[in-house]
Amino acid sequence: MYTFILGIILLVLGYVFYSKIIYKNFGVEPNRETPATVLEDGTDFVPMEKQRNWLIQLLNIAGTGPIFGPIMGALYGPVAFLWIVLGSIFAGAVHDYYLGMISLRNNGAHLPELASKYLGRIMKHIVNLFTALLLLLVGTVFVTSPASLLAGLTPGFMDRRFWVLLIFIYYFLSTILPIDTLIGKIYPYFGALLILTSLGVGITLFATGNITNIPELTLQNMHPNDVPIIPGLFFTISCGALSGFHATQSPIISRTLKNESEGRWVFYGAMITEGIIAMLWAAAAIALFDGQTLSQIISEGTASAAVSEITFTLLGTIGGTIGILGVIVLPITSGDTAFRSLRMVIADYIKLTQAKLSNRFMITIPIFAISIALMFIDFNILWRYFTWANQVTAVIALFVSTAYLFLKSRNYFFTLIPGTFMLYLVILYLLTEPIGFNLPMTISYYVSAALALGILLLFFRHVRLLKSGLTSESALINDQLSIREIYPESIL
């Protein structure tokens, strides 16, 4: 109980104090014009208010990850709280803030363009592949999970296939329409539902006394049932602590911010809020179920079954139904912007302006055709590949941020430390998991360390050479990436 409460307090304090350090280290210029005002196009570059940007960012990054992940992470016991809190403050929120602000300084460029600029042109093609794969997987898996939950609440004729079709139609419209036409208008209602649901779960935990069922974190329960936390925990809980998917979402909002000073609240603040949401759902799962029961519920119906059990147990029939709707909001509001981000990333890559509706159709239709085809692949297989690709993307984003800070002669350890930690883990995961090489863990510990060290040395060799060749007029120093580098035929 006290571990959970302390975790919530630390998340709030992390925003109040640590985010200020991160903010100052970046070198914010409140009087500098932003892409939203300079490049306004009525579609993606649209100035919006600070609170609306925060809400859209929160809903964009908070898919089923900060609920499903922590519920499955509850199988590890209270150590899940430790990763959520430390991951959110020192890794996830830092990742989201710096990538969002670097994108803002580069005319809202997405991760592949930023990787090309700061890590080398060859990285542009690699990161484009990873980013496209990640967004496609996110959009696809975030169709199936809300469709399953909705089918459980509605009459028989409104089955899973009915909701899949309806969600795909909404995703298609939100992908091609201007951001303030659909997403900007309905998100405030979605946001209210999400926040009320999460608060309801938290308040009811205390009101019913179930909060006392949560054990404290000790050295003895760090590995419940002898389950190793490395690397599994860091991939089971990603969106509630550190997630590369967020690196694909922050550039959307970097194109709508009206002032650089708003980035701390919008990027860092949204991630801390997501961390609190993750804590609440992890606490509910730990409080209501023992490890064996929770494992059985998840294995029989995935984490969505556990969500249903938690909401109806804590909130009753009516409250549980509203709670399920609040959970459904999360994947839908990440799936829609996943496809939107994918359209923008592909447009950046092939240099196709998106002001014309026909150009948006040209990219969007093939995306959805591929996504529909992926629907026939087993969800659990898709999810395993998603979790790995997700954290690889986080590593790339953290190293882009590290290169940026290094070139700007600012403290780059804020991003280097979590980036190096996750680099080691993504290599270890690939070596040991069945989706990778399935090697013994003992050998993989050392091989992963050697490979991570080699990549780290190559990275610093690259950025040092890059910095040694810079002049005072260099675009790398002056944060200049012309919109014509992204869209040569732009009319802007």
XYZ file of C-alpha atoms in Angstrom:
492
model
C 0.000 0.000 0.000
C 2.666 2.513 1.014
C 4.872 1.557 -1.942
C 1.988 2.457 -4.258
C 1.199 5.757 -2.504
C 4.876 6.758 -2.430
C 5.092 5.961 -6.147
C 2.238 8.339 -6.986
C 3.854 11.093 -4.890
C 7.221 10.570 -6.587
C 5.638 10.859 -10.046
C 4.135 14.237 -9.119
C 7.423 15.410 -7.602
C 9.225 14.223 -10.730
C 7.165 16.640 -12.804
C 7.506 19.503 -10.305
C 11.301 19.269 -9.937
C 13.040 16.989 -12.465
C 11.117 18.307 -15.470
C 12.447 21.804 -14.697
C 16.017 20.491 -14.951
C 15.220 18.818 -18.282
C 13.492 22.004 -19.487
C 16.447 24.253 -18.630
C 18.946 21.845 -20.151
C 17.201 22.029 -23.521
C 17.475 25.817 -23.741
C 13.877 26.821 -24.420
C 13.300 30.066 -26.347
C 9.747 31.292 -25.553
C 9.926 34.062 -28.166
C 10.946 31.731 -30.988
C 8.303 31.092 -33.649
C 6.999 27.525 -33.860
C 6.127 25.401 -36.928
C 2.423 25.725 -36.079
C 2.500 29.447 -36.835
C 5.217 29.617 -39.492
C 4.072 26.631 -41.556
C 0.322 26.624 -40.877
C -1.415 24.564 -43.576
C -4.826 23.793 -42.089
C -4.121 20.042 -42.023
C -1.148 19.015 -39.842
C 0.397 22.403 -38.962
C -2.439 23.938 -36.942
C -1.935 26.199 -33.859
C -3.883 24.831 -30.885
C -4.226 25.754 -27.222
C -1.891 24.337 -24.590
C -4.541 22.290 -22.745
C -5.904 20.770 -25.944
C -2.378 19.839 -27.021
C -1.764 18.189 -23.639
C -4.981 16.207 -23.871
C -4.318 15.050 -27.435
C -0.741 14.097 -26.512
C -1.984 12.113 -23.491
C -4.599 10.245 -25.500
C -2.160 9.695 -28.381
C 0.476 8.050 -26.192
C -1.923 6.230 -23.841
C -3.070 3.240 -25.862
C -3.950 -0.008 -24.108
C -0.290 -0.046 -23.064
C -0.625 1.845 -19.743
C -3.524 -0.450 -18.784
C -2.818 -3.829 -20.382
C 0.935 -3.570 -19.739
C 0.704 -2.784 -16.001
C -2.007 -5.430 -15.539
C 0.277 -8.056 -17.092
C 3.205 -6.463 -15.250
C 1.333 -7.053 -11.986
C 2.372 -10.705 -12.378
C 5.839 -9.486 -11.316
C 4.373 -8.058 -8.101
C 5.127 -4.629 -6.554
C 8.444 -4.364 -8.432
C 6.225 -3.209 -11.327
C 5.674 0.039 -9.395
C 9.420 0.644 -9.298
C 9.802 0.469 -13.091
C 6.695 2.601 -13.721
C 7.901 5.378 -11.408
C 11.601 5.435 -12.302
C 10.903 4.717 -15.962
C 8.347 7.522 -16.284
C 10.423 10.191 -14.522
C 13.932 9.453 -15.803
C 13.298 7.708 -19.137
C 9.799 7.966 -20.603
C 9.043 11.623 -19.887
C 12.597 12.650 -20.821
C 12.278 10.676 -24.076
C 8.937 12.295 -24.938
C 10.027 15.827 -24.046
C 13.341 15.921 -25.870
C 12.087 14.176 -29.003
C 9.064 16.484 -29.122
C 11.171 19.612 -28.666
C 13.840 18.526 -31.163
C 11.061 17.868 -33.675
C 9.641 21.316 -32.956
C 13.050 22.879 -33.641
C 13.109 21.004 -36.954
C 9.760 22.085 -38.377
C 7.842 19.166 -36.884
C 10.075 16.533 -38.503
C 9.368 12.905 -37.603
C 11.869 10.472 -36.119
C 13.293 9.168 -39.458
C 14.194 12.709 -40.596
C 15.729 13.481 -37.217
C 17.701 10.218 -37.219
C 19.013 11.070 -40.683
C 20.142 14.483 -39.493
C 21.755 13.519 -36.191
C 22.740 9.852 -36.629
C 23.597 9.736 -40.339
C 21.671 9.342 -43.584
C 21.783 5.555 -43.556
C 19.800 5.639 -40.303
C 16.957 7.410 -42.092
C 16.128 4.261 -44.054
C 16.534 1.949 -41.043
C 14.407 4.156 -38.798
C 11.777 4.603 -41.492
C 11.431 0.837 -41.654
C 11.188 0.462 -37.868
C 8.827 3.403 -37.489
C 6.521 2.258 -40.284
C 6.456 -1.281 -38.876
C 5.768 -0.035 -35.361
C 2.954 2.317 -36.401
C 1.358 -0.319 -38.600
C 1.433 -2.850 -35.755
C 0.080 -0.296 -33.266
C -2.782 0.684 -35.552
C -3.653 -2.968 -36.182
C -3.489 -4.261 -32.595
C -5.412 -1.195 -31.427
C -8.294 -2.254 -33.646
C -8.659 -5.725 -32.168
C -8.460 -4.882 -28.452
C -11.212 -2.186 -28.355
C -13.371 -4.240 -30.761
C -13.223 -7.201 -28.357
C -14.167 -5.033 -25.370
C -17.048 -3.357 -27.239
C -18.399 -6.693 -28.461
C -18.670 -7.790 -24.827
C -20.928 -4.822 -24.016
C -23.281 -4.875 -27.014
C -26.001 -7.149 -28.485
C -25.014 -10.251 -30.417
C -25.395 -8.750 -33.886
C -22.810 -6.101 -32.926
C -20.051 -8.666 -32.784
C -16.291 -8.225 -32.990
C -16.304 -7.972 -36.796
C -18.950 -5.234 -36.646
C -16.814 -3.127 -34.306
C -13.620 -3.817 -36.278
C -15.309 -2.369 -39.381
C -16.626 0.665 -37.490
C -13.254 1.378 -35.863
C -11.465 1.078 -39.213
C -13.865 3.639 -40.717
C -13.153 6.058 -37.859
C -9.392 5.484 -38.190
C -9.551 6.176 -41.912
C -11.378 9.488 -41.398
C -9.063 10.606 -38.595
C -6.063 9.797 -40.806
C -7.106 11.922 -43.794
C -9.024 14.814 -42.172
C -7.327 17.929 -40.705
C -6.264 17.373 -37.085
C -8.712 19.929 -35.674
C -11.700 18.613 -37.671
C -12.230 15.289 -35.905
C -9.453 14.526 -33.423
C -9.322 18.031 -31.954
C -13.086 18.115 -31.378
C -13.855 14.685 -29.906
C -10.728 14.197 -27.785
C -11.916 16.437 -24.911
C -14.854 14.059 -24.389
C -12.637 10.997 -24.666
C -10.199 12.580 -22.227
C -12.882 13.262 -19.634
C -14.040 9.631 -19.850
C -10.483 8.318 -19.465
C -9.654 10.497 -16.465
C -12.965 9.752 -14.695
C -12.475 6.000 -15.179
C -8.922 6.022 -13.824
C -9.923 8.193 -10.869
C -12.891 5.910 -10.211
C -10.636 2.859 -10.037
C -8.195 4.662 -7.713
C -10.832 6.091 -5.367
C -12.717 2.776 -5.154
C -9.506 0.940 -4.235
C -9.296 3.141 -1.134
C -13.049 3.243 -0.409
C -13.405 -0.560 -0.446
C -10.230 -1.155 1.547
C -8.717 -3.242 -1.265
C -5.726 -0.906 -1.233
C -4.456 -2.730 1.870
C -4.066 -5.911 -0.198
C -1.118 -4.405 -2.078
C 2.151 -5.744 -0.622
C 5.173 -3.552 -0.048
C 8.234 -3.915 -2.256
C 10.978 -5.888 -0.528
C 14.115 -7.732 -1.598
C 12.245 -10.992 -0.997
C 9.444 -10.274 -3.512
C 11.577 -8.706 -6.247
C 11.275 -11.993 -8.182
C 7.831 -13.499 -7.413
C 7.617 -17.203 -8.309
C 11.290 -16.934 -9.364
C 10.295 -15.020 -12.506
C 13.318 -12.926 -13.653
C 12.448 -9.268 -14.170
C 15.186 -8.813 -16.813
C 14.353 -8.331 -19.598
C 10.642 -9.278 -19.386
C 9.354 -6.530 -17.094
C 10.776 -3.739 -19.276
C 8.909 -5.023 -22.330
C 5.703 -6.014 -20.545
C 5.330 -2.479 -19.166
C 6.391 -0.039 -21.858
C 3.732 2.630 -22.468
C 3.438 3.221 -18.713
C 7.182 3.792 -18.327
C 9.127 4.138 -21.603
C 7.735 3.623 -25.096
C 9.160 4.296 -28.540
C 5.620 4.679 -29.854
C 5.590 8.073 -28.136
C 8.423 9.197 -30.419
C 6.026 8.776 -33.329
C 3.333 10.823 -31.599
C 5.237 13.796 -30.168
C 6.004 15.240 -33.649
C 2.238 15.467 -34.287
C 1.943 17.885 -31.388
C 5.212 19.649 -32.209
C 3.320 20.862 -35.288
C 0.511 22.369 -33.188
C 2.341 24.016 -30.239
C 2.162 27.818 -30.221
C 5.043 28.365 -27.787
C 8.191 26.403 -26.885
C 7.575 26.952 -23.174
C 4.436 24.782 -23.384
C 6.499 21.678 -24.182
C 7.241 20.866 -20.531
C 3.543 20.611 -19.654
C 2.487 18.956 -22.905
C 5.265 16.367 -23.412
C 6.733 15.707 -19.963
C 3.430 16.276 -18.166
C 1.421 13.925 -20.375
C 3.913 11.107 -19.754
C 3.774 11.609 -15.985
C -0.028 11.454 -16.191
C 0.253 8.215 -18.132
C 2.555 6.883 -15.413
C -0.107 7.646 -12.782
C -2.727 5.829 -14.893
C -0.379 2.837 -15.150
C 0.145 2.835 -11.366
C -3.616 2.791 -10.719
C -4.257 -0.199 -12.975
C -1.239 -2.138 -11.732
C -2.409 -1.492 -8.154
C -5.941 -2.685 -8.971
C -4.638 -5.929 -10.501
C -2.298 -6.622 -7.574
C -4.972 -5.759 -4.984
C -7.764 -7.874 -6.473
C -5.968 -10.983 -7.722
C -3.203 -13.269 -6.595
C -0.587 -14.117 -9.219
C -2.121 -17.469 -10.160
C -5.646 -16.067 -10.602
C -4.444 -13.101 -12.640
C -2.327 -15.346 -14.836
C -5.335 -17.590 -15.483
C -7.615 -14.647 -16.371
C -5.034 -13.244 -18.805
C -4.307 -16.621 -20.418
C -8.013 -17.319 -20.938
C -8.996 -13.942 -22.373
C -5.917 -11.672 -22.680
C -5.553 -8.553 -20.519
C -8.963 -7.274 -21.703
C -10.592 -9.989 -19.564
C -8.694 -8.686 -16.524
C -9.868 -5.140 -17.338
C -13.476 -6.329 -17.295
C -12.990 -8.147 -13.995
C -11.357 -5.107 -12.366
C -13.887 -2.515 -13.529
C -17.005 -4.534 -12.704
C -15.597 -5.669 -9.347
C -14.641 -2.147 -8.246
C -17.256 -0.001 -9.981
C -20.333 -2.237 -10.210
C -22.481 -2.864 -13.276
C -23.109 0.729 -14.356
C -19.734 2.047 -13.257
C -18.016 -0.981 -14.770
C -19.678 -0.377 -18.131
C -18.566 3.260 -18.055
C -15.130 2.092 -16.967
C -14.843 -0.284 -19.927
C -15.749 2.611 -22.218
C -13.001 4.660 -20.595
C -10.513 1.880 -21.295
C -11.747 1.549 -24.878
C -10.927 5.223 -25.418
C -7.222 4.522 -24.957
C -6.493 2.165 -27.853
C -8.837 4.046 -30.173
C -7.135 7.376 -29.506
C -3.739 5.814 -30.147
C -4.762 3.755 -33.150
C -6.149 6.770 -34.993
C -2.983 8.829 -34.572
C -0.783 5.782 -35.279
C -2.219 5.639 -38.791
C -2.069 9.432 -39.056
C 1.605 9.407 -38.038
C 2.311 6.629 -40.523
C 0.787 8.709 -43.317
C 2.963 11.671 -42.332
C 6.143 9.567 -42.017
C 5.651 8.039 -45.461
C 4.838 11.465 -46.912
C 8.058 12.862 -45.452
C 10.031 9.938 -46.845
C 8.705 10.134 -50.417
C 8.550 13.973 -50.359
C 4.802 14.203 -51.006
C 2.969 17.249 -49.625
C -0.205 16.538 -47.685
C -2.209 19.718 -48.245
C -4.165 18.012 -51.058
C -6.744 15.401 -50.076
C -5.822 13.259 -53.092
C -2.239 12.982 -51.826
C -3.508 11.828 -48.441
C -5.670 9.187 -50.106
C -2.683 8.014 -52.149
C -0.826 7.019 -48.986
C -3.715 6.108 -46.662
C -5.488 3.499 -48.822
C -2.450 1.138 -49.151
C -1.762 1.503 -45.403
C -5.238 0.296 -44.488
C -5.120 -2.526 -47.025
C -1.963 -3.895 -45.357
C -3.424 -3.414 -41.876
C -6.555 -5.400 -42.787
C -4.347 -8.225 -44.064
C -2.454 -8.247 -40.725
C -5.742 -8.765 -38.884
C -5.570 -12.453 -39.842
C -2.334 -12.971 -37.878
C -2.573 -14.136 -34.243
C -2.817 -11.122 -31.894
C -0.268 -12.506 -29.408
C 2.357 -12.918 -32.136
C 1.765 -9.370 -33.357
C 2.032 -8.076 -29.787
C 5.423 -9.730 -29.180
C 6.907 -8.136 -32.283
C 5.285 -4.835 -31.382
C 6.855 -4.761 -27.904
C 10.360 -5.344 -29.274
C 10.024 -2.888 -32.190
C 8.541 -0.404 -29.729
C 11.557 -0.396 -27.416
C 14.038 -0.379 -30.315
C 12.325 2.816 -31.484
C 12.690 4.254 -27.969
C 16.436 3.532 -28.067
C 16.767 5.290 -31.434
C 14.839 8.320 -30.166
C 16.995 8.547 -27.029
C 20.193 8.401 -29.087
C 18.857 11.062 -31.465
C 18.263 13.233 -28.394
C 21.722 12.399 -27.027
C 23.353 13.406 -30.330
C 21.370 16.656 -30.376
C 22.380 17.570 -26.822
C 26.008 16.588 -27.490
C 26.170 18.783 -30.593
C 24.570 21.662 -28.679
C 27.149 21.220 -25.851
C 24.437 20.479 -23.293
C 24.250 17.735 -20.685
C 23.522 14.621 -22.750
C 23.628 12.122 -19.856
C 19.904 12.722 -19.258
C 19.186 10.723 -22.412
C 22.389 8.667 -22.744
C 21.873 6.717 -19.508
C 18.317 5.473 -20.213
C 19.239 5.011 -23.879
C 22.207 2.772 -23.038
C 20.174 0.812 -20.488
C 17.417 0.084 -23.017
C 19.930 -0.644 -25.789
C 21.313 -3.462 -23.638
C 17.805 -4.768 -22.936
C 16.578 -4.784 -26.553
C 19.653 -6.791 -27.577
C 19.160 -9.173 -24.643
C 15.473 -9.600 -25.501
C 16.258 -10.411 -29.129
C 18.911 -12.945 -28.159
C 16.822 -14.766 -25.539
C 13.184 -14.631 -26.706
C 11.532 -17.179 -29.057
C 10.809 -14.377 -31.577
C 14.574 -13.868 -31.748
C 17.467 -16.329 -31.312
C 16.213 -18.113 -28.148
C 19.733 -18.344 -26.702
C 20.493 -19.229 -23.049
C 20.220 -16.248 -20.709
C 23.650 -16.787 -19.108
C 25.560 -16.373 -22.380
C 23.246 -13.620 -23.623
C 24.037 -11.330 -20.673
C 27.661 -11.047 -21.793
C 27.013 -10.995 -25.548
C 24.448 -8.212 -25.090
C 26.891 -6.151 -23.039
C 29.611 -6.533 -25.689
C 27.268 -5.602 -28.551
C 25.857 -2.618 -26.650
C 29.369 -1.355 -25.897
C 30.349 -1.678 -29.563
C 27.287 0.286 -30.710
C 27.986 2.929 -28.077
C 31.573 3.390 -29.269
C 30.412 3.732 -32.888
C 27.811 6.292 -31.828
C 30.324 8.525 -30.040
C 32.785 8.216 -32.907
C 30.041 9.464 -35.236
C 28.910 12.435 -33.125
C 32.474 13.528 -32.360
C 33.352 13.509 -36.051
C 30.124 15.355 -36.767
C 30.847 18.015 -34.168
C 34.459 18.483 -35.243
C 33.287 19.438 -38.745
C 30.670 21.951 -37.640
C 30.868 25.676 -38.270
C 28.967 28.459 -36.533
C 26.576 28.575 -39.515
C 25.799 24.855 -39.399
C 22.146 23.829 -39.420
C 22.998 21.174 -36.824
C 23.824 23.927 -34.339
C 21.186 26.431 -35.379
C 18.257 23.978 -35.417
C 17.478 24.568 -39.058
C 15.776 21.949 -41.175
C 14.000 23.653 -44.017
C 10.494 22.474 -44.794
C 11.741 22.085 -48.354
C 14.111 19.367 -47.116
C 10.978 17.448 -46.171
C 8.681 18.587 -48.991
C 10.742 20.033 -51.893
C 7.582 20.875 -53.832
C 5.913 22.597 -50.898
C 4.099 25.824 -51.721
C 4.996 27.171 -48.283
